[in-house]
Coordinates of C-alpha atoms in Angstrom, one line a residue:
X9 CA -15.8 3.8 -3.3
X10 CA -13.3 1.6 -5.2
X11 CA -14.1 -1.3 -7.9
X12 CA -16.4 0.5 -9.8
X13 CA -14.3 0.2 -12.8
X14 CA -13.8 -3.7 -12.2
X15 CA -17.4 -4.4 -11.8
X16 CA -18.5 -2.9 -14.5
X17 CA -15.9 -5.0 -17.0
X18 CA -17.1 -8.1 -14.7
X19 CA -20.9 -7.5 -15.4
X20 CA -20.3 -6.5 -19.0
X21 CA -18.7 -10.3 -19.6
X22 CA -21.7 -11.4 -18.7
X23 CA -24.3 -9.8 -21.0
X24 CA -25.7 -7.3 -18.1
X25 CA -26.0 -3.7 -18.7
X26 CA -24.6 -1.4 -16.1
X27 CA -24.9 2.4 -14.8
X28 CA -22.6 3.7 -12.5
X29 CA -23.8 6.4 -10.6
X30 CA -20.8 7.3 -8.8
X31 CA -17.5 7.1 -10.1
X32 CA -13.9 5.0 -8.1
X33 CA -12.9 7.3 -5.2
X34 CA -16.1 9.2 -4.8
X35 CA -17.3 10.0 -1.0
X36 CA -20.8 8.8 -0.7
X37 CA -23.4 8.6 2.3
X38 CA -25.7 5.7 3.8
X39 CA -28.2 4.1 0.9
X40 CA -26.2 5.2 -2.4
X41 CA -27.1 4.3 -5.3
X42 CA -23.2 3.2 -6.9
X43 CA -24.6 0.9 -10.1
X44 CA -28.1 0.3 -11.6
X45 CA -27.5 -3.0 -13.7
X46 CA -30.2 -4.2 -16.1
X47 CA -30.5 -7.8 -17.7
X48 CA -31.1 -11.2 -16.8
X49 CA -32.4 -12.3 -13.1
X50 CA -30.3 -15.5 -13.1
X51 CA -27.5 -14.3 -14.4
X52 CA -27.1 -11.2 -11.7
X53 CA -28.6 -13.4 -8.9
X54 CA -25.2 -15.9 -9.7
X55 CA -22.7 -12.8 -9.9
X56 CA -24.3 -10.9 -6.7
X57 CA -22.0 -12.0 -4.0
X58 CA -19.0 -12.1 -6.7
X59 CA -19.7 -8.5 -7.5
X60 CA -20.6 -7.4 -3.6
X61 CA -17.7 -8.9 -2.2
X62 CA -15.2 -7.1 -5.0
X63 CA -16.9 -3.8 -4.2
X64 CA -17.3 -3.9 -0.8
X65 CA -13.6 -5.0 0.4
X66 CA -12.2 -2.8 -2.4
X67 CA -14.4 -0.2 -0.9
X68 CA -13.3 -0.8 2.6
X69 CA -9.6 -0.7 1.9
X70 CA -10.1 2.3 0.0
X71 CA -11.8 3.9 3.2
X72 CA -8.9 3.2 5.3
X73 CA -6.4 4.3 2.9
X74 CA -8.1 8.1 2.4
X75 CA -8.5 8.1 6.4
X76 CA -4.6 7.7 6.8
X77 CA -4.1 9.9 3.9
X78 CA -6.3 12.6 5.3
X79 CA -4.8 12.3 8.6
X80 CA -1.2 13.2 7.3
X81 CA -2.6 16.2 5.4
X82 CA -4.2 17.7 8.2
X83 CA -1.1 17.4 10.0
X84 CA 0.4 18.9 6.9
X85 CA 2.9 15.9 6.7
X86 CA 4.5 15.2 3.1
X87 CA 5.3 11.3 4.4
X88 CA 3.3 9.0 2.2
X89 CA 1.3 5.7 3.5
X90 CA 1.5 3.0 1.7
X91 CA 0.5 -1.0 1.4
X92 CA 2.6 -4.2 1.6
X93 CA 2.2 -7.3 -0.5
X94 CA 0.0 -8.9 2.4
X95 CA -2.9 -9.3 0.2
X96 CA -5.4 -11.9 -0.4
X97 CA -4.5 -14.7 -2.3
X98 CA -5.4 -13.8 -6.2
X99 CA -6.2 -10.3 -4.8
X100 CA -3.4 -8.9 -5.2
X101 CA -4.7 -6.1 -8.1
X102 CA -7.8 -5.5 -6.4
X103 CA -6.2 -4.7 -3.3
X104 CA -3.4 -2.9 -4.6
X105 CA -5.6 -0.7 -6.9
X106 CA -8.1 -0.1 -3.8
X107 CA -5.3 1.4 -2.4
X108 CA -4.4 3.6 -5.2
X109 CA -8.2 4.8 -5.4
X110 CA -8.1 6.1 -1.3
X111 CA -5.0 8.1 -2.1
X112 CA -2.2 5.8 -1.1
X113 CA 1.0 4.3 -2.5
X114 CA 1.1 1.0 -4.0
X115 CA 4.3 0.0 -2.8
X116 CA 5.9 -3.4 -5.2
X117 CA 3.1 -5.3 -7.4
X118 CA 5.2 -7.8 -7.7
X119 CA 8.8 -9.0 -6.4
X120 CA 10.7 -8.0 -10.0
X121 CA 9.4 -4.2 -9.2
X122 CA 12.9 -3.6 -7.2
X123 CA 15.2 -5.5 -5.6
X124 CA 14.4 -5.4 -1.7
X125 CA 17.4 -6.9 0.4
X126 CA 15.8 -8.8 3.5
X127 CA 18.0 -9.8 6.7
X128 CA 17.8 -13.3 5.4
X129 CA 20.1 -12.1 2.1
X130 CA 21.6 -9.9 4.2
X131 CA 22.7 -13.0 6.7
X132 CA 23.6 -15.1 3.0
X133 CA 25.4 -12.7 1.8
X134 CA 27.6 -11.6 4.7
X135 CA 26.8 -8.1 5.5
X136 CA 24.5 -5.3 4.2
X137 CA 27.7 -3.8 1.8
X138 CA 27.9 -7.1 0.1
X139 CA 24.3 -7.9 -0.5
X140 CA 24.3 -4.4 -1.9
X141 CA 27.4 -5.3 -3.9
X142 CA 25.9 -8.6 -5.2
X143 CA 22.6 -6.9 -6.2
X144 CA 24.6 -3.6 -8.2
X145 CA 26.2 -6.2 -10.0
X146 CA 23.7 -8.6 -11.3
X147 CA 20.9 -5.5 -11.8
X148 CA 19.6 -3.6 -14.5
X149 CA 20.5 0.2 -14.3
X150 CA 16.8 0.9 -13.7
X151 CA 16.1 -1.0 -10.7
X152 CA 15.8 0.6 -7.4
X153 CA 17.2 -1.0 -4.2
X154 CA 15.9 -1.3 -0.7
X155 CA 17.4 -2.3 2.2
X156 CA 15.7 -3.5 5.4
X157 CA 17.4 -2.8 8.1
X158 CA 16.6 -4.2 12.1
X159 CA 18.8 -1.6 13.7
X160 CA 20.0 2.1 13.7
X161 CA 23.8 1.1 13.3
X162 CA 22.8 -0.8 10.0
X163 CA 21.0 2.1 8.2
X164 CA 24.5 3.9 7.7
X165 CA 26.2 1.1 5.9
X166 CA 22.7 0.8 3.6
X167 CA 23.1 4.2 2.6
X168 CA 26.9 4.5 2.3
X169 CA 26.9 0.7 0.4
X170 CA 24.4 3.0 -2.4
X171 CA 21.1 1.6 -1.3
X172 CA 18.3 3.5 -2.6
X173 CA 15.6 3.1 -0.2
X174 CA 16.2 2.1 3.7
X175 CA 13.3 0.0 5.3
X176 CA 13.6 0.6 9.2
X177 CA 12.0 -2.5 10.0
X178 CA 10.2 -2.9 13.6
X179 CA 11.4 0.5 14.5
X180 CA 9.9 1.8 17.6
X181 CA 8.5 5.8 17.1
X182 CA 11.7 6.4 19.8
X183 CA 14.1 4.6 17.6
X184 CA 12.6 5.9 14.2
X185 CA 13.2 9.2 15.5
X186 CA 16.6 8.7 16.3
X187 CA 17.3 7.3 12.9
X188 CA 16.2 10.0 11.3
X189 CA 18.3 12.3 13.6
X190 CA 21.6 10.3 12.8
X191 CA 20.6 10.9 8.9
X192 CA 20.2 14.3 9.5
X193 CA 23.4 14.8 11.2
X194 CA 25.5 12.5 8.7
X195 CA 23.7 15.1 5.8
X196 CA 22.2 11.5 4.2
X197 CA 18.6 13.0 5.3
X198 CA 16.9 13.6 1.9
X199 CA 19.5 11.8 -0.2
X200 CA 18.0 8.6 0.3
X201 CA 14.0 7.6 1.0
X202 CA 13.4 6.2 4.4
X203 CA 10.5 3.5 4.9
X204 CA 9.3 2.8 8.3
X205 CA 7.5 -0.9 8.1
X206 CA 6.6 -3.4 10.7
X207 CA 4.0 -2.9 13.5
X208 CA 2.3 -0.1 12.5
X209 CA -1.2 0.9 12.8
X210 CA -3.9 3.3 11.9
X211 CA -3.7 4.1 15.7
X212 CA 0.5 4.7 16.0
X213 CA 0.6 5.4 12.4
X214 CA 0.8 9.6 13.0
X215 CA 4.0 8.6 15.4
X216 CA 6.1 7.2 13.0
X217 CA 4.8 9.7 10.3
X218 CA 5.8 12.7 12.5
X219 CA 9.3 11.7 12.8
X220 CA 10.2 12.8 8.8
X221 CA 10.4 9.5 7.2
X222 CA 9.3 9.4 3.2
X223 CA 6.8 6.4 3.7
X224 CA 5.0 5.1 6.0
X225 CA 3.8 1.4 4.9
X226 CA 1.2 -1.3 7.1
X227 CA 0.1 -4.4 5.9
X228 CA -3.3 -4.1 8.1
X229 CA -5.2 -1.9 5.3
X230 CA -4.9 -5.0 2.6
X231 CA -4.9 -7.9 5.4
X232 CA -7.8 -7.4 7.4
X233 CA -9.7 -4.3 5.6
X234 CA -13.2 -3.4 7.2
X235 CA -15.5 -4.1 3.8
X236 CA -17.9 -1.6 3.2
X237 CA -21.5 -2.3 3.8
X238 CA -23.2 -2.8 0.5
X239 CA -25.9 -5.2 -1.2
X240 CA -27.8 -5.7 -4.4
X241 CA -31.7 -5.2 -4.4
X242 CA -33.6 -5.9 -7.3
X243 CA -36.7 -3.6 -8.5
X244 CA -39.2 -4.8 -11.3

């Protein structure tokens, strides 16, 4: 369960008293009770599908977060999954903080959070070095940087231009693997965080996870999240 939190400030603004039952990332079964939420019948009747559409996708992102997460630590993986920005427009909190509830990494909030160098800077600049260059020079101290990278031979110059974090981006399992065999052998493995992005699924997620990357991100748990089955019935 995720939301809890947010729908009890929500309610509250609107002169309802609420009881949660349960508390945000609590494992519950089929017919839960999660609030009890007394006051007047127009006024909940006009927040219902507000309220049961914040809980429930919250809910349902959180879900697929904790089954990801629970996957790695039964393989006894220390790579971490984590969200993208591909969030719902104006959702961007809920979603993120879903995430956070299920166990997961929130990746950037927002686009100030670090300094991510894409292949379109990458193609204005002139080459990864001097993207990397550009972005030491004009950055605060305390900014991390990431590089996304589109092939094996371009991960090198990331780390060796002083990038923080290297995004293999579209990496197949095959080529994630060799990447992380290159680092290895190059003694970069560990010195800087890999993220392995693009194309990923809660079906292939274990395959790129396996390979010994730091993070695992998908944009499919915040774009199309399976909302948990909920409603609102009211008792005299």
């Amino acid at each position: 369960v995720a939301g809890i939190e947010e729908a009890k400030i929500f309610l509250q603004s609107l002169g309802l008293e609420v009881e949660a039952s349960v508390n945000d990332g609590k494992e519950v079964r089929p017919s839960e009770v999660l609030l009890r939420i007394y006051g007047d019948a127009r006024t909940l009747l006009a927040a219902e599908r507000t309220l049961l559409n914040l809980l429930s996708r919250m809910s349902g992102i959180a879900t697929a977060t904790r089954s990801l997460v629970e996957k790695l630590r039964k393989a006894k993986v220390k790579t971490r999954v984590a969200c993208t920005r591909k969030t719902a427009p104006g959702l961007l909190y809920f979603d993120k903080k879903a995430v956070l509830v299920g166990g997961g990494d929130t990746h950037r909030l927002h686009l100030d959070d670090m300094i991510l160098i894409k292949d379109n800077h990458i193609a204005l600049a002139g080459s990864v070095e001097k993207a990397v260059e550009r972005a030491r020079k004009h950055a605060s101290f305390s900014k991390k940087i990431e590089v996304e990278v589109t092939k094996t031979e371009e991960v090198l110059a990331a780390v060796r231009a002083g990038a923080d974090i290297v995004m293999l981006d579209n990496f197949s399992p095959k080529q994630t693997e060799k990447t992380m065999t290159l680092l290895r052998k190059e003694k970069y493995y560990g010195k800087v965080l890999v993220e392995a992005s693009g194309g990923i699924t809660a079906e292939n997620f274990m395959r790129f996870a396996s390979t010994g990357v730091d993070v695992v991100s998908l944009g499919e748990i915040t774009q199309s999240p399976k909302a948990l089955d909920m409603s609102l019935e009211i008792n005299k």
